Structures are given as C-alpha cells and as structure tokens.
Coordinates of C-alpha atoms and ligand atoms in Angstrom, one line a residue:
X1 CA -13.5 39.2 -4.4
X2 CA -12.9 35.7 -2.5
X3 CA -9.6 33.9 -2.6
X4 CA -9.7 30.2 -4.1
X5 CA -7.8 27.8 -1.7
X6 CA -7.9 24.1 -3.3
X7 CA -6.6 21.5 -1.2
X8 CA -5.7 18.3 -2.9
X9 CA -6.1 15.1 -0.9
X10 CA -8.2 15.1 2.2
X11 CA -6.6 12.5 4.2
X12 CA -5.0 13.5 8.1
X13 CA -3.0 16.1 6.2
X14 CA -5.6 18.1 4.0
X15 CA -8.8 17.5 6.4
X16 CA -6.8 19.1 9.1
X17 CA -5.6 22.2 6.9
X18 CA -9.4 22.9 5.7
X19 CA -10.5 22.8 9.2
X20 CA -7.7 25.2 10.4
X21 CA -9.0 28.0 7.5
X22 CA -12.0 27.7 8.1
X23 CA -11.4 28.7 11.9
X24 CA -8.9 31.0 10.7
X25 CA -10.6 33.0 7.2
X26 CA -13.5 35.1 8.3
X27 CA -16.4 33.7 6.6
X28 CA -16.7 34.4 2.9
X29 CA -12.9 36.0 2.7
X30 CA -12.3 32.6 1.0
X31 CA -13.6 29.5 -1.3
X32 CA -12.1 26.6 0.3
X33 CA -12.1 23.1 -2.1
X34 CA -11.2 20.2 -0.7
X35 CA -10.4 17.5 -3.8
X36 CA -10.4 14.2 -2.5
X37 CA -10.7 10.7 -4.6
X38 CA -13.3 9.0 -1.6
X39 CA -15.4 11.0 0.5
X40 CA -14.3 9.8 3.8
X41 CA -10.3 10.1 5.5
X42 CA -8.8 6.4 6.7
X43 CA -7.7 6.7 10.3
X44 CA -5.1 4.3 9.4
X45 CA -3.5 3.9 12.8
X46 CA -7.0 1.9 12.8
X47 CA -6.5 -0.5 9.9
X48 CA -4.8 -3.3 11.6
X49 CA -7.8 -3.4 14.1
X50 CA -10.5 -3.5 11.3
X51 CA -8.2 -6.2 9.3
X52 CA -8.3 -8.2 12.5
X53 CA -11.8 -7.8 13.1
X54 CA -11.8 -5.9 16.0
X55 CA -13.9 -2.8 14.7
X56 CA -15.8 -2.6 12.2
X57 CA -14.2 -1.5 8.9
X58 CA -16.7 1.7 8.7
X59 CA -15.5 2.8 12.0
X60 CA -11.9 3.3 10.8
X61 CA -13.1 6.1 8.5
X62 CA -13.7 9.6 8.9
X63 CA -16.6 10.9 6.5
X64 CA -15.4 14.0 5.1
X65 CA -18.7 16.0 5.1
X66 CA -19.7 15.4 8.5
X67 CA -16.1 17.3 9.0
X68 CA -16.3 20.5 7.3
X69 CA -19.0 23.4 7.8
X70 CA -18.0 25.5 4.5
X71 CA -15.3 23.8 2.7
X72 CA -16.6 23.0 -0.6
X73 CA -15.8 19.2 -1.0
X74 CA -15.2 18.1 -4.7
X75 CA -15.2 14.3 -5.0
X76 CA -12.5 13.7 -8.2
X77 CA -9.3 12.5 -8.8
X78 CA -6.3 15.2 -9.2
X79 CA -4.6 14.2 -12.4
X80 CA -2.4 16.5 -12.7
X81 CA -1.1 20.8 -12.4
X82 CA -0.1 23.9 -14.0
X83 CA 1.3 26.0 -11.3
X84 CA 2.5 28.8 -13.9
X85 CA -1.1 28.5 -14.5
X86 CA -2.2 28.4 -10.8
X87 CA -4.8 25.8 -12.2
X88 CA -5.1 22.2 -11.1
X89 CA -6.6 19.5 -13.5
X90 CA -9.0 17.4 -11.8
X91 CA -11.6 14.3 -13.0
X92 CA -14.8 14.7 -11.3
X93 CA -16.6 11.6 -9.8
X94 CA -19.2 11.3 -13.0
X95 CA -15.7 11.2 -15.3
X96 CA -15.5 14.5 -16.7
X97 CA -12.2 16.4 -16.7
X98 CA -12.0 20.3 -15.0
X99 CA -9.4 22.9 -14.3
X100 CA -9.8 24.5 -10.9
X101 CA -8.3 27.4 -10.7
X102 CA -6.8 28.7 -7.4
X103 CA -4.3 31.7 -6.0
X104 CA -3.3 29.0 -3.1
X105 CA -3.2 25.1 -3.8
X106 CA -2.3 22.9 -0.2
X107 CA -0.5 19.2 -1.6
X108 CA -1.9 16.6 1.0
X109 CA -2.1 13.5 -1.4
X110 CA -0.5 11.0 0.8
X111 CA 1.6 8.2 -0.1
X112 CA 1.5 5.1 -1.7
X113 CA 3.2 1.7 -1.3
X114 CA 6.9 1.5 -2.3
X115 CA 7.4 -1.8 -3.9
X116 CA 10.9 -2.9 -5.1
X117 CA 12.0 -4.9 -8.2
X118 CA 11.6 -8.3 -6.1
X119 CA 10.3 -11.6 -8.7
X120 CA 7.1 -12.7 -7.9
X121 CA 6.0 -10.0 -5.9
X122 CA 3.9 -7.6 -8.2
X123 CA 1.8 -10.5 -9.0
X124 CA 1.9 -12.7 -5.4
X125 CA 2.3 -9.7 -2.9
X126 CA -0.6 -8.3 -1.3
X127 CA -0.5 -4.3 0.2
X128 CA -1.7 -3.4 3.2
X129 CA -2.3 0.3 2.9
X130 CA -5.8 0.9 2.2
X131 CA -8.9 -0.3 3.8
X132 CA -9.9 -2.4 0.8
X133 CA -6.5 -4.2 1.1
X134 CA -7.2 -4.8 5.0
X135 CA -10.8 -6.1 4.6
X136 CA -9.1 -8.5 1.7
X137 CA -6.5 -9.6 3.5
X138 CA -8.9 -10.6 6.5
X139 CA -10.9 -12.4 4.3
X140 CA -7.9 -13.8 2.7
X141 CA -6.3 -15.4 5.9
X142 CA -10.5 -16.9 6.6
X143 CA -10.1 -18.4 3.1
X144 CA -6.7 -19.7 3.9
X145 CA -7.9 -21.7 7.0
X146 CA -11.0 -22.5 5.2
X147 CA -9.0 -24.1 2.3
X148 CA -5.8 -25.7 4.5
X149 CA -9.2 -27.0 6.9
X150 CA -10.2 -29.4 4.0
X151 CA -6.4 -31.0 2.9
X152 CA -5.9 -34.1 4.5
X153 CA -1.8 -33.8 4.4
X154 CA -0.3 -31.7 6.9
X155 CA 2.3 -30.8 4.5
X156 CA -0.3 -29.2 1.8
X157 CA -1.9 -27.1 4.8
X158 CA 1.6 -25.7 5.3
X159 CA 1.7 -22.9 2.9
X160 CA -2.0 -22.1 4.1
X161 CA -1.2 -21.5 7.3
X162 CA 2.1 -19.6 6.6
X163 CA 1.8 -15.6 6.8
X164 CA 4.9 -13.8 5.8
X165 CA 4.8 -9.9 6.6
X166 CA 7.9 -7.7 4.7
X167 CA 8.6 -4.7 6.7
X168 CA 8.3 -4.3 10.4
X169 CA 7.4 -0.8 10.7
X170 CA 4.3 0.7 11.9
X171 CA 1.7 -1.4 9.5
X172 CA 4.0 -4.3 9.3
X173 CA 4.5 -4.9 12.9
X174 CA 1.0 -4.1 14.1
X175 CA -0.7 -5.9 11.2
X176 CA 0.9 -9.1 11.9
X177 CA 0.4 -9.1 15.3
X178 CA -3.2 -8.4 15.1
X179 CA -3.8 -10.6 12.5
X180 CA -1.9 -13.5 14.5
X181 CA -3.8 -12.9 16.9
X182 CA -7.1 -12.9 14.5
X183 CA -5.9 -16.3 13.5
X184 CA -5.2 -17.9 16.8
X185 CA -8.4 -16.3 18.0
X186 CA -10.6 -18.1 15.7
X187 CA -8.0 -21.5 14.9
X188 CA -10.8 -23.5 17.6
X189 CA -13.1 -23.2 15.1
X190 CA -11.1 -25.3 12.5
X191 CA -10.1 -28.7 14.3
X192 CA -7.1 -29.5 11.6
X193 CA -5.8 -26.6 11.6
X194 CA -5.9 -25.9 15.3
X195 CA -3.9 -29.4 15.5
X196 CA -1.0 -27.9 13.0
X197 CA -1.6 -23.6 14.6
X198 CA 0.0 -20.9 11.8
X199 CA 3.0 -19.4 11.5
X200 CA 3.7 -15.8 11.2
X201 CA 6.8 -14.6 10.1
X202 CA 7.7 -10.8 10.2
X203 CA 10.6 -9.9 7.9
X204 CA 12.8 -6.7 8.3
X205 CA 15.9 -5.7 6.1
X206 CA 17.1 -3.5 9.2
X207 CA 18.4 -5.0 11.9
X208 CA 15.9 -4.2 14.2
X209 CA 12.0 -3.5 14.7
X210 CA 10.6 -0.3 14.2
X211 CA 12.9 2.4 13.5
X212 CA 10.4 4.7 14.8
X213 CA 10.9 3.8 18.5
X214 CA 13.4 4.1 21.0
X215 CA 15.3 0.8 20.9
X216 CA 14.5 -0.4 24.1
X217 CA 11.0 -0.4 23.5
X218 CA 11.1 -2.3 20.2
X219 CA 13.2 -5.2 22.0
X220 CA 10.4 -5.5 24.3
X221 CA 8.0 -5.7 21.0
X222 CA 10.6 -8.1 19.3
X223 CA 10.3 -9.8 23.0
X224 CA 6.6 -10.0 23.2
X225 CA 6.1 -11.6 19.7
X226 CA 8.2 -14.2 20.0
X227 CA 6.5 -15.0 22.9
X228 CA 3.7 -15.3 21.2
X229 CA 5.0 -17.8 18.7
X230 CA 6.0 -15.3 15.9
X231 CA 9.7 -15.7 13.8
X232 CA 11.0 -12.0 13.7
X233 CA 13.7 -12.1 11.4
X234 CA 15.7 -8.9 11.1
X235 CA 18.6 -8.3 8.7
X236 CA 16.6 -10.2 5.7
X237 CA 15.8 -9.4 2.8
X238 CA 13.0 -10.4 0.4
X239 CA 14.0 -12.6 -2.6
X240 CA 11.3 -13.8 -4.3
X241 CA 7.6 -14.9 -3.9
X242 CA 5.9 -17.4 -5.8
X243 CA 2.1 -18.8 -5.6
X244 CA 3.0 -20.9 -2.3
X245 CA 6.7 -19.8 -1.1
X246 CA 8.3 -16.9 -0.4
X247 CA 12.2 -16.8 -0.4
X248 CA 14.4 -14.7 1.8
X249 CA 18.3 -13.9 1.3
X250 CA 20.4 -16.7 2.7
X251 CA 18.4 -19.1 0.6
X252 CA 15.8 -20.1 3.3
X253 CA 12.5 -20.4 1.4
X254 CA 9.5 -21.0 3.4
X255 CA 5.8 -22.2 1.7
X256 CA 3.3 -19.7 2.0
X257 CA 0.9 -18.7 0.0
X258 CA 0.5 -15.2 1.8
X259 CA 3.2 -12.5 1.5
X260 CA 2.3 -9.3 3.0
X261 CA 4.9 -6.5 1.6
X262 CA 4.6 -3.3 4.2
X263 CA 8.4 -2.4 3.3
X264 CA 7.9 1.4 3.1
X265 CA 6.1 4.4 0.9
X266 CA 6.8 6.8 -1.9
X267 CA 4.5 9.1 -2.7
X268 CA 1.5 9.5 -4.6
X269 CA 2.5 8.7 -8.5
X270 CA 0.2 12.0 -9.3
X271 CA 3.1 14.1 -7.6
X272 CA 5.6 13.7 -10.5
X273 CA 2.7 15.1 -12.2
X274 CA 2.0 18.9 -10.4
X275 CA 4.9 20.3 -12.2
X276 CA 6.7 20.7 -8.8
X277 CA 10.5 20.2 -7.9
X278 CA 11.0 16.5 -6.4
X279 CA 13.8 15.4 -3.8
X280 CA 15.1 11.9 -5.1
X281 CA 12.2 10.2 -2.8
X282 CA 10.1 12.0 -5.1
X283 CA 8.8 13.8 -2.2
X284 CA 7.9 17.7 -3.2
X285 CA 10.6 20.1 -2.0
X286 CA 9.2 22.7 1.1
X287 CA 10.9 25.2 3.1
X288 CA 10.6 25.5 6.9
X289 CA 7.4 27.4 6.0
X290 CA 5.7 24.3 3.9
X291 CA 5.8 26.5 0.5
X292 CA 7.1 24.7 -2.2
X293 CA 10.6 26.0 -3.6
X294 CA 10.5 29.0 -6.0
X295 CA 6.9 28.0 -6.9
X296 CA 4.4 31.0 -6.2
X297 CA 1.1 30.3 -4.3
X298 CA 1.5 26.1 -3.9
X299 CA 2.4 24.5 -0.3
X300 CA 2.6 21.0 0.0
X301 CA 2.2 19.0 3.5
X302 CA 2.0 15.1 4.8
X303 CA 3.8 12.5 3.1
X304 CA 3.7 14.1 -0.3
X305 CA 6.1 16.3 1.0
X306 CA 9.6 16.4 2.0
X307 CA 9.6 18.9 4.8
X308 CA 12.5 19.7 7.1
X309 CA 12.3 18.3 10.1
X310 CA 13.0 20.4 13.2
X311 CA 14.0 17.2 15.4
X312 CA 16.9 16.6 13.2
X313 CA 18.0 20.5 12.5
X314 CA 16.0 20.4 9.6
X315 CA 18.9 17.9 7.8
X316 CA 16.1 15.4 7.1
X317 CA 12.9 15.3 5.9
X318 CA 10.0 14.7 8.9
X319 CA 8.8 11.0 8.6
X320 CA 5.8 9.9 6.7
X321 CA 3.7 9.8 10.0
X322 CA -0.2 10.4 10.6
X323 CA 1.1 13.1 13.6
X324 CA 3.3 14.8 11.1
X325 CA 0.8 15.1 8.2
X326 CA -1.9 16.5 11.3
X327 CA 0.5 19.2 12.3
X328 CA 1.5 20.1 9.2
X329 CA -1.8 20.8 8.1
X330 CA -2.4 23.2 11.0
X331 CA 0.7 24.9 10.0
X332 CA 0.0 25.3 6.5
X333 CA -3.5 26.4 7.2
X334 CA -2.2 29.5 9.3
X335 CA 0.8 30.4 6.8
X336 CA -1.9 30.4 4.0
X337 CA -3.9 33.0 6.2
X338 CA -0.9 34.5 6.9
X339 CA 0.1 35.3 2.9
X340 CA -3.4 36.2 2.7
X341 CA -3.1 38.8 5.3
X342 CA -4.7 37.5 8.7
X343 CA -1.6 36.7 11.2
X344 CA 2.2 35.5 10.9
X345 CA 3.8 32.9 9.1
X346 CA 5.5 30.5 11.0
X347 CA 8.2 27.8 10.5
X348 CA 6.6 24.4 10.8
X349 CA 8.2 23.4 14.6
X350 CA 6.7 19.8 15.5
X351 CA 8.7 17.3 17.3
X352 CA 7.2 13.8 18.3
X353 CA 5.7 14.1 21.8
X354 CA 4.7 10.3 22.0
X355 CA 4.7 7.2 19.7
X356 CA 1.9 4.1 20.3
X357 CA 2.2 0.8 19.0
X358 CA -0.5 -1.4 19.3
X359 CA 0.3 -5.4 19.4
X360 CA -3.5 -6.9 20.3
X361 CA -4.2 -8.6 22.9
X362 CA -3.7 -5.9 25.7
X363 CA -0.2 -5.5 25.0
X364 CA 1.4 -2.2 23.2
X365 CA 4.6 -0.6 23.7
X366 CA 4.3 3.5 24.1
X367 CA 6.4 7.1 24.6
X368 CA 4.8 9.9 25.6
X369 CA 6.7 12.8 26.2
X370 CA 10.1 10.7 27.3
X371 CA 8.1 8.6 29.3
X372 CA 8.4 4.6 28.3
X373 CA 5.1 2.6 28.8
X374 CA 5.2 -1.2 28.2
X375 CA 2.3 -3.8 28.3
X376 CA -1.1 -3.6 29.2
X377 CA -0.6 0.2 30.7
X378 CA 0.9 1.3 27.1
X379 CA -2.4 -0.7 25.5
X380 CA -4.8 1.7 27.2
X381 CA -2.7 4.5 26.4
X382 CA -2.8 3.7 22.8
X383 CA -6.7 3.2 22.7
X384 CA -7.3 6.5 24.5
X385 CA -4.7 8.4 22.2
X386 CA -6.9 7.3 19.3
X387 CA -10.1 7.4 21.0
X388 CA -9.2 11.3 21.5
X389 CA -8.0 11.8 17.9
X390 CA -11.0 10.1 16.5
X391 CA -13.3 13.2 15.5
X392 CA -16.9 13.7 16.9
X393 CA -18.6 12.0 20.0
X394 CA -20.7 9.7 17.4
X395 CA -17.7 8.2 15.7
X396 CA -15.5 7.8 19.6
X397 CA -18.7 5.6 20.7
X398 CA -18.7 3.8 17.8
X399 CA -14.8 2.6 18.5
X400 CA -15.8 2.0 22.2
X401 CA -18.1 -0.1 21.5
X402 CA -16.6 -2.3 18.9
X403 CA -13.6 -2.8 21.4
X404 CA -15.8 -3.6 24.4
X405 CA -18.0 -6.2 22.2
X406 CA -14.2 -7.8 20.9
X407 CA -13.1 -8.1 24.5
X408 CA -16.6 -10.0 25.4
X409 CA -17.7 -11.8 22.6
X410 CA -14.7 -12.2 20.5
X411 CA -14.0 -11.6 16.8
X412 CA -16.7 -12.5 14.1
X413 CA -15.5 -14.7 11.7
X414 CA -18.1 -14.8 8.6
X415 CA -15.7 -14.4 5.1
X416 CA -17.3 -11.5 3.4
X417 CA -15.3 -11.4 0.6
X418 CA -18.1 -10.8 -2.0
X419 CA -19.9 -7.9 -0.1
X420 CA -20.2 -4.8 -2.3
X421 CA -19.4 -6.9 -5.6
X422 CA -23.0 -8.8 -6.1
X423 CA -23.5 -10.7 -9.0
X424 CA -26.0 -9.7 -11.7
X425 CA -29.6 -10.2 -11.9
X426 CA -28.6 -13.2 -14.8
X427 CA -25.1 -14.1 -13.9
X428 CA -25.1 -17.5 -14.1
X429 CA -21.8 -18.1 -15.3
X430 CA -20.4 -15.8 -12.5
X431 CA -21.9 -18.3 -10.5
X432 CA -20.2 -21.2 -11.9
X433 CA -17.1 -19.4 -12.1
X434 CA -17.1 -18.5 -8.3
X435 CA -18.6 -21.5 -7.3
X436 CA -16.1 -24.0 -6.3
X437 CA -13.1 -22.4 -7.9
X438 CA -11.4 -22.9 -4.3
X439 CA -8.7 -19.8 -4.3
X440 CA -10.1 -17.8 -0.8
X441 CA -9.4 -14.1 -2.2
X442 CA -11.2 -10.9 -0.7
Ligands
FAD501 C1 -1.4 0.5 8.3 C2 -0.8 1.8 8.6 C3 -0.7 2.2 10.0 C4 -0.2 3.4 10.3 N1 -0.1 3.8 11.7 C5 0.3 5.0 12.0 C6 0.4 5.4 13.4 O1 0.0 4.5 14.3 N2 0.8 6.6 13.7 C7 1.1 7.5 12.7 O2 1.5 8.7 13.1 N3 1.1 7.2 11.4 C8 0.7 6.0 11.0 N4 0.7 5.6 9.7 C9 1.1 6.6 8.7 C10 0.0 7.6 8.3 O3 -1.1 6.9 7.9 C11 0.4 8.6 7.2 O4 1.7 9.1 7.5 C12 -0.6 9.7 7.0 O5 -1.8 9.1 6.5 C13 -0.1 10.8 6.0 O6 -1.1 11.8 5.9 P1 -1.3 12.5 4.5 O7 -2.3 13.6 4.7 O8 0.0 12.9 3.9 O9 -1.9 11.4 3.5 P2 -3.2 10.5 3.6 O10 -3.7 10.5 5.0 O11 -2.8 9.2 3.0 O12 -4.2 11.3 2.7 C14 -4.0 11.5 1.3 C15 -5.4 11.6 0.7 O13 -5.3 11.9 -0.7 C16 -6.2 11.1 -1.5 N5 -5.7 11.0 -2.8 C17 -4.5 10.3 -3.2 N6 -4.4 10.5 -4.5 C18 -5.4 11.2 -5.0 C19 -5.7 11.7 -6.3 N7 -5.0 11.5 -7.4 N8 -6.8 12.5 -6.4 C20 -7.6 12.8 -5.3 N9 -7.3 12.3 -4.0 C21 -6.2 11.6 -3.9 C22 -6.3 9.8 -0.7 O14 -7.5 9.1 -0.9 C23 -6.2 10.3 0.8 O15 -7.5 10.6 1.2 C24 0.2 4.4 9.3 C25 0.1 4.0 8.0 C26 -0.4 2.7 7.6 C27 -0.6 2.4 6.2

C-alpha cells in the first residue's frame, strides 16, 4: 500500500519538499498532497519589483502545477490538525470541509505579518507581504500623487507625498527604495508635485539597517539612500498613525497619509491550531532533523518553524528567510524518505552562503560566500541570483524581459486599482459610490 505524505503550504518551503520526494520516492511508493490556499508560490524576493512596476506582478509568481509531475495538488485552506489522529482538516476551494489523512504531514505554511499594539495602526497601516498588498500599495502611492496633483496648497499635498516605511529589514528596506524610486521615476508626469518631490522615511527600532547583513554593508545601504533623498531613522519607534500623520517616539509626528508597517513576522495563525508544541514566537518546535518534538510522523519547515540553526550552534532558531525555507524543504524531503526506508536521515546543516539586497536603480549591496559586493556589480549579482532561482526557462525570460523593457522604456504608470473587482452588469450605485469619492485605494 502507498504512503500518504500531505504537505501543508506550498510556498518556497513546501514546493521545494514535494519536488525533492518526488525525485526521491520511486514512483507509486507514495501519494504526495500538496495543500495550498492559491495555486501559484510568491517569489517574494520579487515583490518590491512588481510593487514598483518593474515586472509584471504575474511574473513574481510560480504556478504550482507547472511545478510538480505527480504531487497531487489540493487547492484549500488548512484549518486545522489532529496529529494523535494523523489527520489534517482542510476546506476545499468550493467550501466544503475534509480530513486528509496522512502517516507523514511536512508544516510549510509560512508566516504572516507581526503587527504590535500601536493606535491607529490596524485601521491606517498597510502590509506589504503579499502580492495583493504590493499591487495596492502601488496603486496607492499613483492615487496619492493623483490626489496631492489637484490641491492647490502645498501644505495639503504634504501628507500625500509622505511615505513612512516601519521596519528596515528585507521588505522594508527594498520596498521603499523601490518604491522611491517608482515615485521619482514617474513625479515628471505631475508638474505640482514634481515642484514639492516626496519624502520617504524608513523607520527602524534597531539601531541600524538590516540585521541580516554584515554591518559594513548596510552603512553603505544607509549611505546610498540618503543620497537619494530618503530620512533613515534608526532607534525609533512607531507611536501612532492616524488618517494623515504618523507619530514616532520622541514626539516628532510627521503628515502622511501612507504608513507602511514591514516590522517583522509570526507565523501563520493556523499553527496554534495543528495541535503542535509552540516556542514563545509561536514557531513549532523541530529537532536538528525538522521532526516536530515528541509528535510521531509531523515535520515542520520554513518560517512556521523554529528550527535550530547550525550557524549559531543550534542556540537560535534559523531566520525566517526564502534560502532557509528552500533548504529546509530539501532536507525534510530526504528525512521523510529516509523514515520511510530509502536513504539516511540527516541533521538539517545550511549556513547562509550569500545575502542580496536589491535598492533599484542599479544599486544593491551583496555577500556571497564572504565576498562583499557594493553598487552596480552587487545589482547584477542580485538579478542573476534570482534569475537562477526563478524555476523553468519560460518564467526566467519572462523576468528578463520585464527588466530590459524597465531599463528602456521606463515604468508604466496606469492606476489599476479596480482590475479583477468589475462592477456588475446593473451597478449603478457602485458607480456613484466610486465615482468621485477621491480616496486613491488599490
Ligand atoms: C517583501 C519580502 C521580501 C523578501 N525578500 C527575501 C529575500 O530577498 N531573501 C530571502 O531569503 N527571503 C526573503 N523574504 C522572506 C521569505 O519570503 C520567507 O522567509 C519565505 O517565503 C518562507 O518560506 P515558507 O515556505 O516558510 O513560507 P511561504 O513561502 O510564505 O509559503 C507558505 C505557503 O502557505 C500558504 N498558506 C498559508 N496559510 C495557509 C492555510 N491556512 N491553508 C493553506 N495554505 C496556506 C501560503 O499561501 C503560502 O503559499 C522576503 C519576504 C518578504 C515579505
């Protein structure tokens, strides 16, 4: 009889363990499921570029089919577990509710924002995690210099041309520096506000950029952005966020009526919900092997899970990274084959070998192997490291291209805000609600 291996969550993490079995099980030893709640995986080292305009938001995506030859991909949402009944409870896309039974479940369900109790900031703050939240926010910051383009008073454009990011870490830093450079790219099409230019401010409690990086390397960042006209200011805090301000500790409030919070990630609520033991992140507890503590037949990987990193002697957990999550899955993918009789289980052993962050504009700053890369050399060493991590030929030409057409023609800058969400055949009170209402949201 086959073993049942259910993945849950098919993002970097869980595509990368069903590709591994697959490879791995001889065919028909094993029924592989992949559950995942979208049938595609966000490559979202990609998001700032598709926020900024740069590549088309369906390049940044990795359909899930196209992926796997005989993983059985069920689209649903995991709602919950019962590992003493090795059954996971899952609602199918049409919205009926099934228990899929397995003798090995793979965790991979990512992470979500981590918001604290700041006023103001549930209702004003905007994420920037998933691809709806970057296509948004681009449209947002259109409708912004739409809206500030038809105020007379400088002061009244103010908070429209404000852009506060909260967190400089990977999506924090990146996303305002592409999206600055979004703005200024397309500010000569908007004569008032190219007369006043935005402001970008990044905010981080820490008191530098990017924890992720080697110090030296995230002064040069800190160094290139304020070049560019962006107020880094480490060692802050977020206070509070209104409709049009946003105030920081020390009292300095600035008006903006765009608050980006990328301050960090817990993971998926649905965790708390597998029956599984939690560290106090919340993050499910693995051994060096990825199998959950004292829980038979469950492994969990990516930023789910809180598994000890080798780097640091195994004291802390490996960071919520895209590289981690892609090795992991590998790993977990053998030690399943491995419990199931085909080869050896292994610890999990990955140390960073290179970090990339991208800044637009031909600049990035970059480690690879101990090696420091700065400027326009780190840029092409970013874009290639994605371009080769980017699965399938189709889906590499599609990035090349977008980033060739940017580089010649520039960005596009049509607000498509209602795309996807047409109004109904009769609708006519959509219409006048939409019509003139003058808040730019995506
Ligand atoms: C803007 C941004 C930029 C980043 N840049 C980098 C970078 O440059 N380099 C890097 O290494 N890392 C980067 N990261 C971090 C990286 O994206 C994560 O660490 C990585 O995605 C974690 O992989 P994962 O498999 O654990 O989770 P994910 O890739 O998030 O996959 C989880 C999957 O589970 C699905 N899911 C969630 N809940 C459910 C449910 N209840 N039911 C069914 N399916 C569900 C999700 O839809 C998703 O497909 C970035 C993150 C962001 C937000």
């Amino acid at each position: 009889m086959a073993w049942n291996i259910v993945i849950a969550g098919g993002g970097f993490g869980g595509l990368q363990a069903a590709r591994t079995l697959e490879r791995v099980l001889p065919p028909h030893s094993a029924r592989i499921t992949l559950v995942n709640d979208v049938n595609f995986m966000l490559y979202t080292p990609l998001l700032p570029g598709a926020a900024a305009g740069t590549l088309e938001p369906r390049h940044v995506v990795v359909p899930l089919r196209e992926q796997l030859r005989r993983t059985d991909l069920r689209l649903g949402t995991v709602l919950g577990a019962a590992p003493a009944q090795r059954c996971l409870k899952v609602r199918s896309h049409e919205g009926h509710t099934e228990d899929l039974h397995y003798d090995h479940l793979v965790v991979a369900l990512g992470s979500v924002s981590r918001t604290l109790p700041v006023p103001g900031l549930a209702q004003h703050g905007r994420g920037f995690k998933t691809l709806p939240e970057a296509i948004a926010l681009r449209n947002h910051v259109l409708g912004c210099l739409e809206a500030a383009e038809t105020l007379e008073d400088p002061r009244a454009r103010e908070p429209w041309l404000t852009f506060v990011f909260v967190g400089a870490g990977y999506a924090g830093l990146e996303g305002a520096a592409e999206l600055q450079d979004f703005a200024v790219d397309v500010l000569d099409l908007y004569p008032r506000c190219r007369t006043q230019g935005v402001r970008f401010v990044l905010v981080e409690a820490r008191d530098r950029v990017m924890g992720e990086i080697p110090e030296s390397l995230a002064r040069f960042a800190t160094a290139e952005l304020r070049g560019r006209g962006m107020e880094i200011r480490t060692s802050t805090t977020l206070e509070a966020v209104g409709a049009d301000s946003v105030t920081l500790s020390g009292g300095d409030t600035i008006p903006a009526r765009t608050c980006v919070w990328t301050a960090g990630v817990k993971p998926h609520p649905v965790v708390a919900k597998l029956g599984l033991p939690l560290d106090k992140g919340g993050r499910i507890v693995v051994g060096r092997d990825l199998a959950v503590t004292g829980v038979e037949g469950v492994w969990a990987i990516g930023d789910a899970a809180a598994v000890p990193d080798p780097a640091k002697g195994g004291k802390q957990p490996t960071p919520p990274t895209a590289q981690h999550a892609i090795r992991q899955g590998r790993r977990v993918a053998r030690n399943v084959a491995a419990a199931l009789g085909r080869g050896r289980k292994r610890p999990f052993r990955y140390r960073t070998l290179g970090v990339f962050v991208d800044m637009g504009r031909g600049e990035a700053v970059a480690q690879t192997v101990g090696i420091k890369w700065r400027g326009g050399a780190a840029w092409w060493l970013a874009r290639s490291y994605h371009l080769a991590m980017m699965p399938s030929f189709g889906r590499k030409l599609r990035l090349l291209v977008d980033w060739n057409v940017g580089l010649l023609f520039g960005r596009d800058t049509a607000e498509l805000g209602q795309l996807g969400h047409p109004q109904g055949l009769d609708d006519e009170h959509v219409l006048t609600a939409t019509s003139g209402g003058g808040t730019p949201e995506g």
